[in-house]
Amino acid sequence: MRLRVEFTTEPFDLDEAPRHALVAREVIEAAELDAVDVGPFGNTAEGGADSVLTAVDALLRQALEAGATRVSLQVNVIGEESE
């Protein structure tokens, strides 16, 4: 199964990306995911279910440790894994 995760971390800072946002970006970019899109108001990534769920676990843990007070995320099934 393929999944898409969309997420944001808070609190926002429009002048400079907060540490928790940078950590979240690093986690997603280092994960074995494809179609990663990182932006100032939202981030998305796609991949196989195991890869996405592992990345979400790391994202939550590390972003909260880095000072996030809220992480909003949505996970959608977008299709079957290619064989």
PDB file of N, CA, C and O in Angstrom:
ATOM      1  N   MET A   1       0.842  -1.177   0.000  1.00  0.00           N
ATOM      2  CA  MET A   1       0.000   0.000   0.000  1.00  0.00           C
ATOM      3  C   MET A   1       0.888   1.241   0.000  1.00  0.00           C
ATOM      4  O   MET A   1       1.902   1.281   0.668  1.00  0.00           O
ATOM      5  N   ARG A   2       0.481   2.237  -0.767  1.00  0.00           N
ATOM      6  CA  ARG A   2       1.189   3.522  -0.783  1.00  0.00           C
ATOM      7  C   ARG A   2       0.396   4.528   0.026  1.00  0.00           C
ATOM      8  O   ARG A   2      -0.828   4.556  -0.006  1.00  0.00           O
ATOM      9  N   LEU A   3       1.144   5.370   0.746  1.00  0.00           N
ATOM     10  CA  LEU A   3       0.540   6.390   1.594  1.00  0.00           C
ATOM     11  C   LEU A   3       1.099   7.761   1.260  1.00  0.00           C
ATOM     12  O   LEU A   3       2.237   7.888   0.796  1.00  0.00           O
ATOM     13  N   ARG A   4       0.282   8.774   1.528  1.00  0.00           N
ATOM     14  CA  ARG A   4       0.732  10.169   1.456  1.00  0.00           C
ATOM     15  C   ARG A   4       0.538  10.769   2.840  1.00  0.00           C
ATOM     16  O   ARG A   4      -0.531  10.637   3.437  1.00  0.00           O
ATOM     17  N   VAL A   5       1.570  11.410   3.352  1.00  0.00           N
ATOM     18  CA  VAL A   5       1.457  12.123   4.621  1.00  0.00           C
ATOM     19  C   VAL A   5       1.585  13.617   4.341  1.00  0.00           C
ATOM     20  O   VAL A   5       2.403  14.040   3.524  1.00  0.00           O
ATOM     21  N   GLU A   6       0.719  14.378   4.983  1.00  0.00           N
ATOM     22  CA  GLU A   6       0.772  15.835   4.944  1.00  0.00           C
ATOM     23  C   GLU A   6       0.900  16.292   6.387  1.00  0.00           C
ATOM     24  O   GLU A   6       0.182  15.805   7.254  1.00  0.00           O
ATOM     25  N   PHE A   7       1.819  17.237   6.659  1.00  0.00           N
ATOM     26  CA  PHE A   7       2.004  17.645   8.051  1.00  0.00           C
ATOM     27  C   PHE A   7       2.474  19.085   8.171  1.00  0.00           C
ATOM     28  O   PHE A   7       3.055  19.654   7.242  1.00  0.00           O
ATOM     29  N   THR A   8       2.207  19.654   9.331  1.00  0.00           N
ATOM     30  CA  THR A   8       2.748  20.946   9.734  1.00  0.00           C
ATOM     31  C   THR A   8       3.152  20.847  11.192  1.00  0.00           C
ATOM     32  O   THR A   8       2.614  20.029  11.947  1.00  0.00           O
ATOM     33  N   THR A   9       4.107  21.670  11.582  1.00  0.00           N
ATOM     34  CA  THR A   9       4.515  21.758  12.984  1.00  0.00           C
ATOM     35  C   THR A   9       4.303  23.194  13.450  1.00  0.00           C
ATOM     36  O   THR A   9       4.380  24.128  12.659  1.00  0.00           O
ATOM     37  N   GLU A  10       4.027  23.335  14.720  1.00  0.00           N
ATOM     38  CA  GLU A  10       3.796  24.659  15.302  1.00  0.00           C
ATOM     39  C   GLU A  10       4.601  24.771  16.592  1.00  0.00           C
ATOM     40  O   GLU A  10       4.922  23.750  17.197  1.00  0.00           O
ATOM     41  N   PRO A  11       4.911  25.950  17.048  1.00  0.00           N
ATOM     42  CA  PRO A  11       4.416  27.245  16.605  1.00  0.00           C
ATOM     43  C   PRO A  11       5.117  27.721  15.332  1.00  0.00           C
ATOM     44  O   PRO A  11       6.242  27.353  15.049  1.00  0.00           O
ATOM     45  N   PHE A  12       4.401  28.550  14.582  1.00  0.00           N
ATOM     46  CA  PHE A  12       4.929  29.141  13.360  1.00  0.00           C
ATOM     47  C   PHE A  12       5.820  30.327  13.694  1.00  0.00           C
ATOM     48  O   PHE A  12       5.618  30.999  14.693  1.00  0.00           O
ATOM     49  N   ASP A  13       6.762  30.574  12.825  1.00  0.00           N
ATOM     50  CA  ASP A  13       7.575  31.783  12.881  1.00  0.00           C
ATOM     51  C   ASP A  13       7.778  32.201  11.434  1.00  0.00           C
ATOM     52  O   ASP A  13       8.449  31.506  10.681  1.00  0.00           O
ATOM     53  N   LEU A  14       7.175  33.297  11.038  1.00  0.00           N
ATOM     54  CA  LEU A  14       7.245  33.722   9.648  1.00  0.00           C
ATOM     55  C   LEU A  14       8.585  34.342   9.270  1.00  0.00           C
ATOM     56  O   LEU A  14       8.903  34.464   8.094  1.00  0.00           O
ATOM     57  N   ASP A  15       9.385  34.736  10.264  1.00  0.00           N
ATOM     58  CA  ASP A  15      10.676  35.342   9.978  1.00  0.00           C
ATOM     59  C   ASP A  15      11.796  34.318   9.796  1.00  0.00           C
ATOM     60  O   ASP A  15      12.702  34.527   8.993  1.00  0.00           O
ATOM     61  N   GLU A  16      11.731  33.238  10.548  1.00  0.00           N
ATOM     62  CA  GLU A  16      12.798  32.245  10.515  1.00  0.00           C
ATOM     63  C   GLU A  16      12.211  30.883  10.850  1.00  0.00           C
ATOM     64  O   GLU A  16      11.412  30.744  11.776  1.00  0.00           O
ATOM     65  N   ALA A  17      12.624  29.858  10.114  1.00  0.00           N
ATOM     66  CA  ALA A  17      12.121  28.510  10.384  1.00  0.00           C
ATOM     67  C   ALA A  17      12.571  28.059  11.777  1.00  0.00           C
ATOM     68  O   ALA A  17      13.760  28.079  12.086  1.00  0.00           O
ATOM     69  N   PRO A  18      11.614  27.663  12.634  1.00  0.00           N
ATOM     70  CA  PRO A  18      11.990  27.204  13.968  1.00  0.00           C
ATOM     71  C   PRO A  18      12.707  25.856  13.918  1.00  0.00           C
ATOM     72  O   PRO A  18      12.595  25.115  12.945  1.00  0.00           O
ATOM     73  N   ARG A  19      13.427  25.571  14.980  1.00  0.00           N
ATOM     74  CA  ARG A  19      14.206  24.325  15.045  1.00  0.00           C
ATOM     75  C   ARG A  19      13.336  23.104  14.765  1.00  0.00           C
ATOM     76  O   ARG A  19      13.733  22.210  14.025  1.00  0.00           O
ATOM     77  N   HIS A  20      12.133  23.042  15.350  1.00  0.00           N
ATOM     78  CA  HIS A  20      11.289  21.865  15.152  1.00  0.00           C
ATOM     79  C   HIS A  20      10.904  21.674  13.695  1.00  0.00           C
ATOM     80  O   HIS A  20      10.791  20.551  13.215  1.00  0.00           O
ATOM     81  N   ALA A  21      10.734  22.769  12.954  1.00  0.00           N
ATOM     82  CA  ALA A  21      10.408  22.672  11.530  1.00  0.00           C
ATOM     83  C   ALA A  21      11.603  22.155  10.735  1.00  0.00           C
ATOM     84  O   ALA A  21      11.448  21.338   9.824  1.00  0.00           O
ATOM     85  N   LEU A  22      12.790  22.603  11.092  1.00  0.00           N
ATOM     86  CA  LEU A  22      14.004  22.120  10.422  1.00  0.00           C
ATOM     87  C   LEU A  22      14.234  20.644  10.701  1.00  0.00           C
ATOM     88  O   LEU A  22      14.604  19.880   9.803  1.00  0.00           O
ATOM     89  N   VAL A  23      14.000  20.238  11.947  1.00  0.00           N
ATOM     90  CA  VAL A  23      14.157  18.825  12.317  1.00  0.00           C
ATOM     91  C   VAL A  23      13.155  17.973  11.543  1.00  0.00           C
ATOM     92  O   VAL A  23      13.507  16.919  11.003  1.00  0.00           O
ATOM     93  N   ALA A  24      11.911  18.416  11.465  1.00  0.00           N
ATOM     94  CA  ALA A  24      10.888  17.676  10.723  1.00  0.00           C
ATOM     95  C   ALA A  24      11.294  17.523   9.258  1.00  0.00           C
ATOM     96  O   ALA A  24      11.155  16.445   8.666  1.00  0.00           O
ATOM     97  N   ARG A  25      11.812  18.587   8.668  1.00  0.00           N
ATOM     98  CA  ARG A  25      12.268  18.540   7.278  1.00  0.00           C
ATOM     99  C   ARG A  25      13.399  17.530   7.115  1.00  0.00           C
ATOM    100  O   ARG A  25      13.403  16.734   6.182  1.00  0.00           O
ATOM    101  N   GLU A  26      14.358  17.544   8.030  1.00  0.00           N
ATOM    102  CA  GLU A  26      15.478  16.611   7.961  1.00  0.00           C
ATOM    103  C   GLU A  26      15.007  15.167   8.048  1.00  0.00           C
ATOM    104  O   GLU A  26      15.504  14.301   7.318  1.00  0.00           O
ATOM    105  N   VAL A  27      14.068  14.892   8.936  1.00  0.00           N
ATOM    106  CA  VAL A  27      13.539  13.535   9.085  1.00  0.00           C
ATOM    107  C   VAL A  27      12.906  13.060   7.786  1.00  0.00           C
ATOM    108  O   VAL A  27      13.179  11.955   7.298  1.00  0.00           O
ATOM    109  N   ILE A  28      12.055  13.882   7.199  1.00  0.00           N
ATOM    110  CA  ILE A  28      11.352  13.497   5.974  1.00  0.00           C
ATOM    111  C   ILE A  28      12.315  13.362   4.801  1.00  0.00           C
ATOM    112  O   ILE A  28      12.217  12.431   4.010  1.00  0.00           O
ATOM    113  N   GLU A  29      13.268  14.272   4.687  1.00  0.00           N
ATOM    114  CA  GLU A  29      14.209  14.193   3.571  1.00  0.00           C
ATOM    115  C   GLU A  29      15.159  13.008   3.704  1.00  0.00           C
ATOM    116  O   GLU A  29      15.623  12.475   2.700  1.00  0.00           O
ATOM    117  N   ALA A  30      15.437  12.551   4.922  1.00  0.00           N
ATOM    118  CA  ALA A  30      16.327  11.414   5.134  1.00  0.00           C
ATOM    119  C   ALA A  30      15.608  10.070   5.018  1.00  0.00           C
ATOM    120  O   ALA A  30      16.256   9.039   4.856  1.00  0.00           O
ATOM    121  N   ALA A  31      14.292  10.084   5.094  1.00  0.00           N
ATOM    122  CA  ALA A  31      13.513   8.844   5.032  1.00  0.00           C
ATOM    123  C   ALA A  31      13.499   8.302   3.603  1.00  0.00           C
ATOM    124  O   ALA A  31      13.748   9.025   2.644  1.00  0.00           O
ATOM    125  N   GLU A  32      13.179   7.027   3.494  1.00  0.00           N
ATOM    126  CA  GLU A  32      13.100   6.383   2.181  1.00  0.00           C
ATOM    127  C   GLU A  32      11.726   6.632   1.572  1.00  0.00           C
ATOM    128  O   GLU A  32      10.911   5.733   1.437  1.00  0.00           O
ATOM    129  N   LEU A  33      11.485   7.899   1.229  1.00  0.00           N
ATOM    130  CA  LEU A  33      10.208   8.321   0.660  1.00  0.00           C
ATOM    131  C   LEU A  33      10.449   8.947  -0.695  1.00  0.00           C
ATOM    132  O   LEU A  33      11.568   9.328  -1.031  1.00  0.00           O
ATOM    133  N   ASP A  34       9.371   9.077  -1.474  1.00  0.00           N
ATOM    134  CA  ASP A  34       9.499   9.770  -2.743  1.00  0.00           C
ATOM    135  C   ASP A  34       8.447  10.866  -2.802  1.00  0.00           C
ATOM    136  O   ASP A  34       7.592  10.968  -1.937  1.00  0.00           O
ATOM    137  N   ALA A  35       8.535  11.710  -3.784  1.00  0.00           N
ATOM    138  CA  ALA A  35       7.597  12.821  -3.966  1.00  0.00           C
ATOM    139  C   ALA A  35       7.537  13.715  -2.729  1.00  0.00           C
ATOM    140  O   ALA A  35       6.469  14.133  -2.313  1.00  0.00           O
ATOM    141  N   VAL A  36       8.691  14.005  -2.130  1.00  0.00           N
ATOM    142  CA  VAL A  36       8.755  14.874  -0.954  1.00  0.00           C
ATOM    143  C   VAL A  36       8.627  16.331  -1.405  1.00  0.00           C
ATOM    144  O   VAL A  36       9.324  16.775  -2.304  1.00  0.00           O
ATOM    145  N   ASP A  37       7.722  17.064  -0.758  1.00  0.00           N
ATOM    146  CA  ASP A  37       7.531  18.482  -1.041  1.00  0.00           C
ATOM    147  C   ASP A  37       7.481  19.218   0.295  1.00  0.00           C
ATOM    148  O   ASP A  37       6.540  19.036   1.070  1.00  0.00           O
ATOM    149  N   VAL A  38       8.496  20.016   0.562  1.00  0.00           N
ATOM    150  CA  VAL A  38       8.602  20.744   1.832  1.00  0.00           C
ATOM    151  C   VAL A  38       8.373  22.216   1.558  1.00  0.00           C
ATOM    152  O   VAL A  38       8.996  22.794   0.674  1.00  0.00           O
ATOM    153  N   GLY A  39       7.456  22.825   2.309  1.00  0.00           N
ATOM    154  CA  GLY A  39       7.152  24.238   2.112  1.00  0.00           C
ATOM    155  C   GLY A  39       6.935  24.941   3.441  1.00  0.00           C
ATOM    156  O   GLY A  39       6.909  24.309   4.490  1.00  0.00           O
ATOM    157  N   PRO A  40       6.771  26.252   3.408  1.00  0.00           N
ATOM    158  CA  PRO A  40       6.644  27.018   4.655  1.00  0.00           C
ATOM    159  C   PRO A  40       5.341  26.783   5.412  1.00  0.00           C
ATOM    160  O   PRO A  40       5.288  26.967   6.618  1.00  0.00           O
ATOM    161  N   PHE A  41       4.280  26.356   4.725  1.00  0.00           N
ATOM    162  CA  PHE A  41       2.986  26.191   5.390  1.00  0.00           C
ATOM    163  C   PHE A  41       2.465  24.769   5.362  1.00  0.00           C
ATOM    164  O   PHE A  41       1.375  24.502   5.853  1.00  0.00           O
ATOM    165  N   GLY A  42       3.209  23.856   4.794  1.00  0.00           N
ATOM    166  CA  GLY A  42       2.790  22.465   4.760  1.00  0.00           C
ATOM    167  C   GLY A  42       3.805  21.622   4.027  1.00  0.00           C
ATOM    168  O   GLY A  42       4.587  22.126   3.227  1.00  0.00           O
ATOM    169  N   ASN A  43       3.804  20.349   4.342  1.00  0.00           N
ATOM    170  CA  ASN A  43       4.777  19.426   3.786  1.00  0.00           C
ATOM    171  C   ASN A  43       4.055  18.139   3.399  1.00  0.00           C
ATOM    172  O   ASN A  43       3.138  17.710   4.100  1.00  0.00           O
ATOM    173  N   THR A  44       4.481  17.527   2.304  1.00  0.00           N
ATOM    174  CA  THR A  44       3.908  16.250   1.897  1.00  0.00           C
ATOM    175  C   THR A  44       5.015  15.302   1.483  1.00  0.00           C
ATOM    176  O   THR A  44       6.096  15.726   1.057  1.00  0.00           O
ATOM    177  N   ALA A  45       4.715  14.015   1.625  1.00  0.00           N
ATOM    178  CA  ALA A  45       5.633  12.984   1.154  1.00  0.00           C
ATOM    179  C   ALA A  45       4.819  11.734   0.875  1.00  0.00           C
ATOM    180  O   ALA A  45       3.766  11.509   1.479  1.00  0.00           O
ATOM    181  N   GLU A  46       5.308  10.930  -0.046  1.00  0.00           N
ATOM    182  CA  GLU A  46       4.644   9.688  -0.411  1.00  0.00           C
ATOM    183  C   GLU A  46       5.645   8.548  -0.362  1.00  0.00           C
ATOM    184  O   GLU A  46       6.839   8.756  -0.540  1.00  0.00           O
ATOM    185  N   GLY A  47       5.118   7.363  -0.155  1.00  0.00           N
ATOM    186  CA  GLY A  47       5.962   6.185  -0.177  1.00  0.00           C
ATOM    187  C   GLY A  47       5.190   4.963   0.253  1.00  0.00           C
ATOM    188  O   GLY A  47       3.978   5.020   0.489  1.00  0.00           O
ATOM    189  N   GLY A  48       5.911   3.857   0.357  1.00  0.00           N
ATOM    190  CA  GLY A  48       5.307   2.635   0.854  1.00  0.00           C
ATOM    191  C   GLY A  48       4.871   2.807   2.295  1.00  0.00           C
ATOM    192  O   GLY A  48       5.415   3.642   3.028  1.00  0.00           O
ATOM    193  N   ALA A  49       3.876   2.015   2.701  1.00  0.00           N
ATOM    194  CA  ALA A  49       3.297   2.158   4.038  1.00  0.00           C
ATOM    195  C   ALA A  49       4.342   2.067   5.134  1.00  0.00           C
ATOM    196  O   ALA A  49       4.360   2.898   6.051  1.00  0.00           O
ATOM    197  N   ASP A  50       5.217   1.072   5.088  1.00  0.00           N
ATOM    198  CA  ASP A  50       6.217   0.927   6.149  1.00  0.00           C
ATOM    199  C   ASP A  50       7.134   2.137   6.231  1.00  0.00           C
ATOM    200  O   ASP A  50       7.430   2.629   7.319  1.00  0.00           O
ATOM    201  N   SER A  51       7.561   2.637   5.090  1.00  0.00           N
ATOM    202  CA  SER A  51       8.457   3.795   5.080  1.00  0.00           C
ATOM    203  C   SER A  51       7.765   5.045   5.612  1.00  0.00           C
ATOM    204  O   SER A  51       8.341   5.802   6.396  1.00  0.00           O
ATOM    205  N   VAL A  52       6.527   5.266   5.199  1.00  0.00           N
ATOM    206  CA  VAL A  52       5.793   6.450   5.658  1.00  0.00           C
ATOM    207  C   VAL A  52       5.538   6.363   7.166  1.00  0.00           C
ATOM    208  O   VAL A  52       5.758   7.332   7.895  1.00  0.00           O
ATOM    209  N   LEU A  53       5.081   5.215   7.631  1.00  0.00           N
ATOM    210  CA  LEU A  53       4.770   5.083   9.060  1.00  0.00           C
ATOM    211  C   LEU A  53       6.016   5.190   9.931  1.00  0.00           C
ATOM    212  O   LEU A  53       5.981   5.796  11.005  1.00  0.00           O
ATOM    213  N   THR A  54       7.131   4.664   9.468  1.00  0.00           N
ATOM    214  CA  THR A  54       8.391   4.816  10.197  1.00  0.00           C
ATOM    215  C   THR A  54       8.811   6.278  10.244  1.00  0.00           C
ATOM    216  O   THR A  54       9.240   6.791  11.282  1.00  0.00           O
ATOM    217  N   ALA A  55       8.663   6.982   9.113  1.00  0.00           N
ATOM    218  CA  ALA A  55       9.010   8.406   9.057  1.00  0.00           C
ATOM    219  C   ALA A  55       8.099   9.229   9.955  1.00  0.00           C
ATOM    220  O   ALA A  55       8.560  10.152  10.633  1.00  0.00           O
ATOM    221  N   VAL A  56       6.804   8.912   9.993  1.00  0.00           N
ATOM    222  CA  VAL A  56       5.864   9.646  10.847  1.00  0.00           C
ATOM    223  C   VAL A  56       6.228   9.466  12.319  1.00  0.00           C
ATOM    224  O   VAL A  56       6.209  10.432  13.089  1.00  0.00           O
ATOM    225  N   ASP A  57       6.587   8.254  12.712  1.00  0.00           N
ATOM    226  CA  ASP A  57       7.007   8.014  14.094  1.00  0.00           C
ATOM    227  C   ASP A  57       8.214   8.884  14.446  1.00  0.00           C
ATOM    228  O   ASP A  57       8.218   9.577  15.465  1.00  0.00           O
ATOM    229  N   ALA A  58       9.226   8.867  13.593  1.00  0.00           N
ATOM    230  CA  ALA A  58      10.434   9.671  13.840  1.00  0.00           C
ATOM    231  C   ALA A  58      10.110  11.159  13.815  1.00  0.00           C
ATOM    232  O   ALA A  58      10.617  11.935  14.641  1.00  0.00           O
ATOM    233  N   LEU A  59       9.268  11.574  12.876  1.00  0.00           N
ATOM    234  CA  LEU A  59       8.858  12.972  12.765  1.00  0.00           C
ATOM    235  C   LEU A  59       8.209  13.457  14.058  1.00  0.00           C
ATOM    236  O   LEU A  59       8.578  14.505  14.593  1.00  0.00           O
ATOM    237  N   LEU A  60       7.247  12.711  14.566  1.00  0.00           N
ATOM    238  CA  LEU A  60       6.557  13.106  15.795  1.00  0.00           C
ATOM    239  C   LEU A  60       7.523  13.198  16.966  1.00  0.00           C
ATOM    240  O   LEU A  60       7.540  14.189  17.704  1.00  0.00           O
ATOM    241  N   ARG A  61       8.303  12.168  17.164  1.00  0.00           N
ATOM    242  CA  ARG A  61       9.225  12.137  18.304  1.00  0.00           C
ATOM    243  C   ARG A  61      10.245  13.273  18.245  1.00  0.00           C
ATOM    244  O   ARG A  61      10.468  13.985  19.227  1.00  0.00           O
ATOM    245  N   GLN A  62      10.869  13.442  17.092  1.00  0.00           N
ATOM    246  CA  GLN A  62      11.958  14.415  16.989  1.00  0.00           C
ATOM    247  C   GLN A  62      11.455  15.852  16.947  1.00  0.00           C
ATOM    248  O   GLN A  62      12.091  16.744  17.517  1.00  0.00           O
ATOM    249  N   ALA A  63      10.343  16.098  16.284  1.00  0.00           N
ATOM    250  CA  ALA A  63       9.801  17.463  16.243  1.00  0.00           C
ATOM    251  C   ALA A  63       9.355  17.907  17.631  1.00  0.00           C
ATOM    252  O   ALA A  63       9.609  19.049  18.036  1.00  0.00           O
ATOM    253  N   LEU A  64       8.704  17.031  18.374  1.00  0.00           N
ATOM    254  CA  LEU A  64       8.289  17.373  19.733  1.00  0.00           C
ATOM    255  C   LEU A  64       9.499  17.610  20.632  1.00  0.00           C
ATOM    256  O   LEU A  64       9.521  18.557  21.423  1.00  0.00           O
ATOM    257  N   GLU A  65      10.518  16.772  20.505  1.00  0.00           N
ATOM    258  CA  GLU A  65      11.749  16.962  21.280  1.00  0.00           C
ATOM    259  C   GLU A  65      12.431  18.278  20.935  1.00  0.00           C
ATOM    260  O   GLU A  65      13.101  18.868  21.777  1.00  0.00           O
ATOM    261  N   ALA A  66      12.257  18.747  19.697  1.00  0.00           N
ATOM    262  CA  ALA A  66      12.896  19.986  19.234  1.00  0.00           C
ATOM    263  C   ALA A  66      12.051  21.223  19.524  1.00  0.00           C
ATOM    264  O   ALA A  66      12.392  22.316  19.089  1.00  0.00           O
ATOM    265  N   GLY A  67      10.929  21.058  20.236  1.00  0.00           N
ATOM    266  CA  GLY A  67      10.166  22.225  20.649  1.00  0.00           C
ATOM    267  C   GLY A  67       8.807  22.431  20.010  1.00  0.00           C
ATOM    268  O   GLY A  67       8.136  23.420  20.306  1.00  0.00           O
ATOM    269  N   ALA A  68       8.378  21.537  19.132  1.00  0.00           N
ATOM    270  CA  ALA A  68       7.034  21.685  18.560  1.00  0.00           C
ATOM    271  C   ALA A  68       6.003  21.542  19.676  1.00  0.00           C
ATOM    272  O   ALA A  68       6.144  20.692  20.557  1.00  0.00           O
ATOM    273  N   THR A  69       5.004  22.392  19.643  1.00  0.00           N
ATOM    274  CA  THR A  69       3.914  22.294  20.611  1.00  0.00           C
ATOM    275  C   THR A  69       2.679  21.661  19.988  1.00  0.00           C
ATOM    276  O   THR A  69       1.735  21.314  20.695  1.00  0.00           O
ATOM    277  N   ARG A  70       2.714  21.506  18.664  1.00  0.00           N
ATOM    278  CA  ARG A  70       1.614  20.866  17.957  1.00  0.00           C
ATOM    279  C   ARG A  70       2.132  20.342  16.625  1.00  0.00           C
ATOM    280  O   ARG A  70       2.888  21.028  15.925  1.00  0.00           O
ATOM    281  N   VAL A  71       1.739  19.132  16.289  1.00  0.00           N
ATOM    282  CA  VAL A  71       2.031  18.559  14.977  1.00  0.00           C
ATOM    283  C   VAL A  71       0.697  18.101  14.401  1.00  0.00           C
ATOM    284  O   VAL A  71       0.017  17.273  14.996  1.00  0.00           O
ATOM    285  N   SER A  72       0.327  18.690  13.288  1.00  0.00           N
ATOM    286  CA  SER A  72      -0.903  18.290  12.605  1.00  0.00           C
ATOM    287  C   SER A  72      -0.518  17.431  11.418  1.00  0.00           C
ATOM    288  O   SER A  72       0.363  17.807  10.644  1.00  0.00           O
ATOM    289  N   LEU A  73      -1.170  16.274  11.303  1.00  0.00           N
ATOM    290  CA  LEU A  73      -0.850  15.437  10.157  1.00  0.00           C
ATOM    291  C   LEU A  73      -2.067  14.692   9.669  1.00  0.00           C
ATOM    292  O   LEU A  73      -3.030  14.481  10.399  1.00  0.00           O
ATOM    293  N   GLN A  74      -1.971  14.335   8.419  1.00  0.00           N
ATOM    294  CA  GLN A  74      -3.014  13.559   7.764  1.00  0.00           C
ATOM    295  C   GLN A  74      -2.312  12.498   6.934  1.00  0.00           C
ATOM    296  O   GLN A  74      -1.344  12.787   6.239  1.00  0.00           O
ATOM    297  N   VAL A  75      -2.801  11.274   7.016  1.00  0.00           N
ATOM    298  CA  VAL A  75      -2.244  10.179   6.235  1.00  0.00           C
ATOM    299  C   VAL A  75      -3.362   9.616   5.359  1.00  0.00           C
ATOM    300  O   VAL A  75      -4.452   9.313   5.846  1.00  0.00           O
ATOM    301  N   ASN A  76      -3.097   9.513   4.071  1.00  0.00           N
ATOM    302  CA  ASN A  76      -4.069   8.985   3.118  1.00  0.00           C
ATOM    303  C   ASN A  76      -3.498   7.800   2.355  1.00  0.00           C
ATOM    304  O   ASN A  76      -2.315   7.816   1.986  1.00  0.00           O
ATOM    305  N   VAL A  77      -4.322   6.807   2.106  1.00  0.00           N
ATOM    306  CA  VAL A  77      -3.969   5.698   1.217  1.00  0.00           C
ATOM    307  C   VAL A  77      -4.155   6.214  -0.197  1.00  0.00           C
ATOM    308  O   VAL A  77      -5.221   6.740  -0.539  1.00  0.00           O
ATOM    309  N   ILE A  78      -3.110   6.080  -1.019  1.00  0.00           N
ATOM    310  CA  ILE A  78      -3.196   6.608  -2.382  1.00  0.00           C
ATOM    311  C   ILE A  78      -3.074   5.508  -3.439  1.00  0.00           C
ATOM    312  O   ILE A  78      -3.129   5.795  -4.616  1.00  0.00           O
ATOM    313  N   GLY A  79      -2.868   4.282  -3.003  1.00  0.00           N
ATOM    314  CA  GLY A  79      -2.800   3.191  -3.989  1.00  0.00           C
ATOM    315  C   GLY A  79      -2.050   2.001  -3.443  1.00  0.00           C
ATOM    316  O   GLY A  79      -1.676   1.956  -2.265  1.00  0.00           O
ATOM    317  N   GLU A  80      -1.861   1.070  -4.309  1.00  0.00           N
ATOM    318  CA  GLU A  80      -1.129  -0.143  -3.956  1.00  0.00           C
ATOM    319  C   GLU A  80       0.344   0.027  -4.294  1.00  0.00           C
ATOM    320  O   GLU A  80       0.704   0.755  -5.224  1.00  0.00           O
ATOM    321  N   GLU A  81       1.172  -0.641  -3.529  1.00  0.00           N
ATOM    322  CA  GLU A  81       2.621  -0.623  -3.771  1.00  0.00           C
ATOM    323  C   GLU A  81       2.919  -1.309  -5.104  1.00  0.00           C
ATOM    324  O   GLU A  81       2.337  -2.346  -5.421  1.00  0.00           O
ATOM    325  N   SER A  82       3.801  -0.740  -5.901  1.00  0.00           N
ATOM    326  CA  SER A  82       4.225  -1.373  -7.168  1.00  0.00           C
ATOM    327  C   SER A  82       5.092  -2.571  -6.856  1.00  0.00           C
ATOM    328  O   SER A  82       5.882  -2.561  -5.929  1.00  0.00           O
ATOM    329  N   GLU A  83       4.934  -3.616  -7.621  1.00  0.00           N
ATOM    330  CA  GLU A  83       5.732  -4.812  -7.379  1.00  0.00           C
ATOM    331  C   GLU A  83       6.861  -4.918  -8.351  1.00  0.00           C
ATOM    332  O   GLU A  83       6.923  -4.480  -9.382  1.00  0.00           O
TER     333      GLU A  83
END
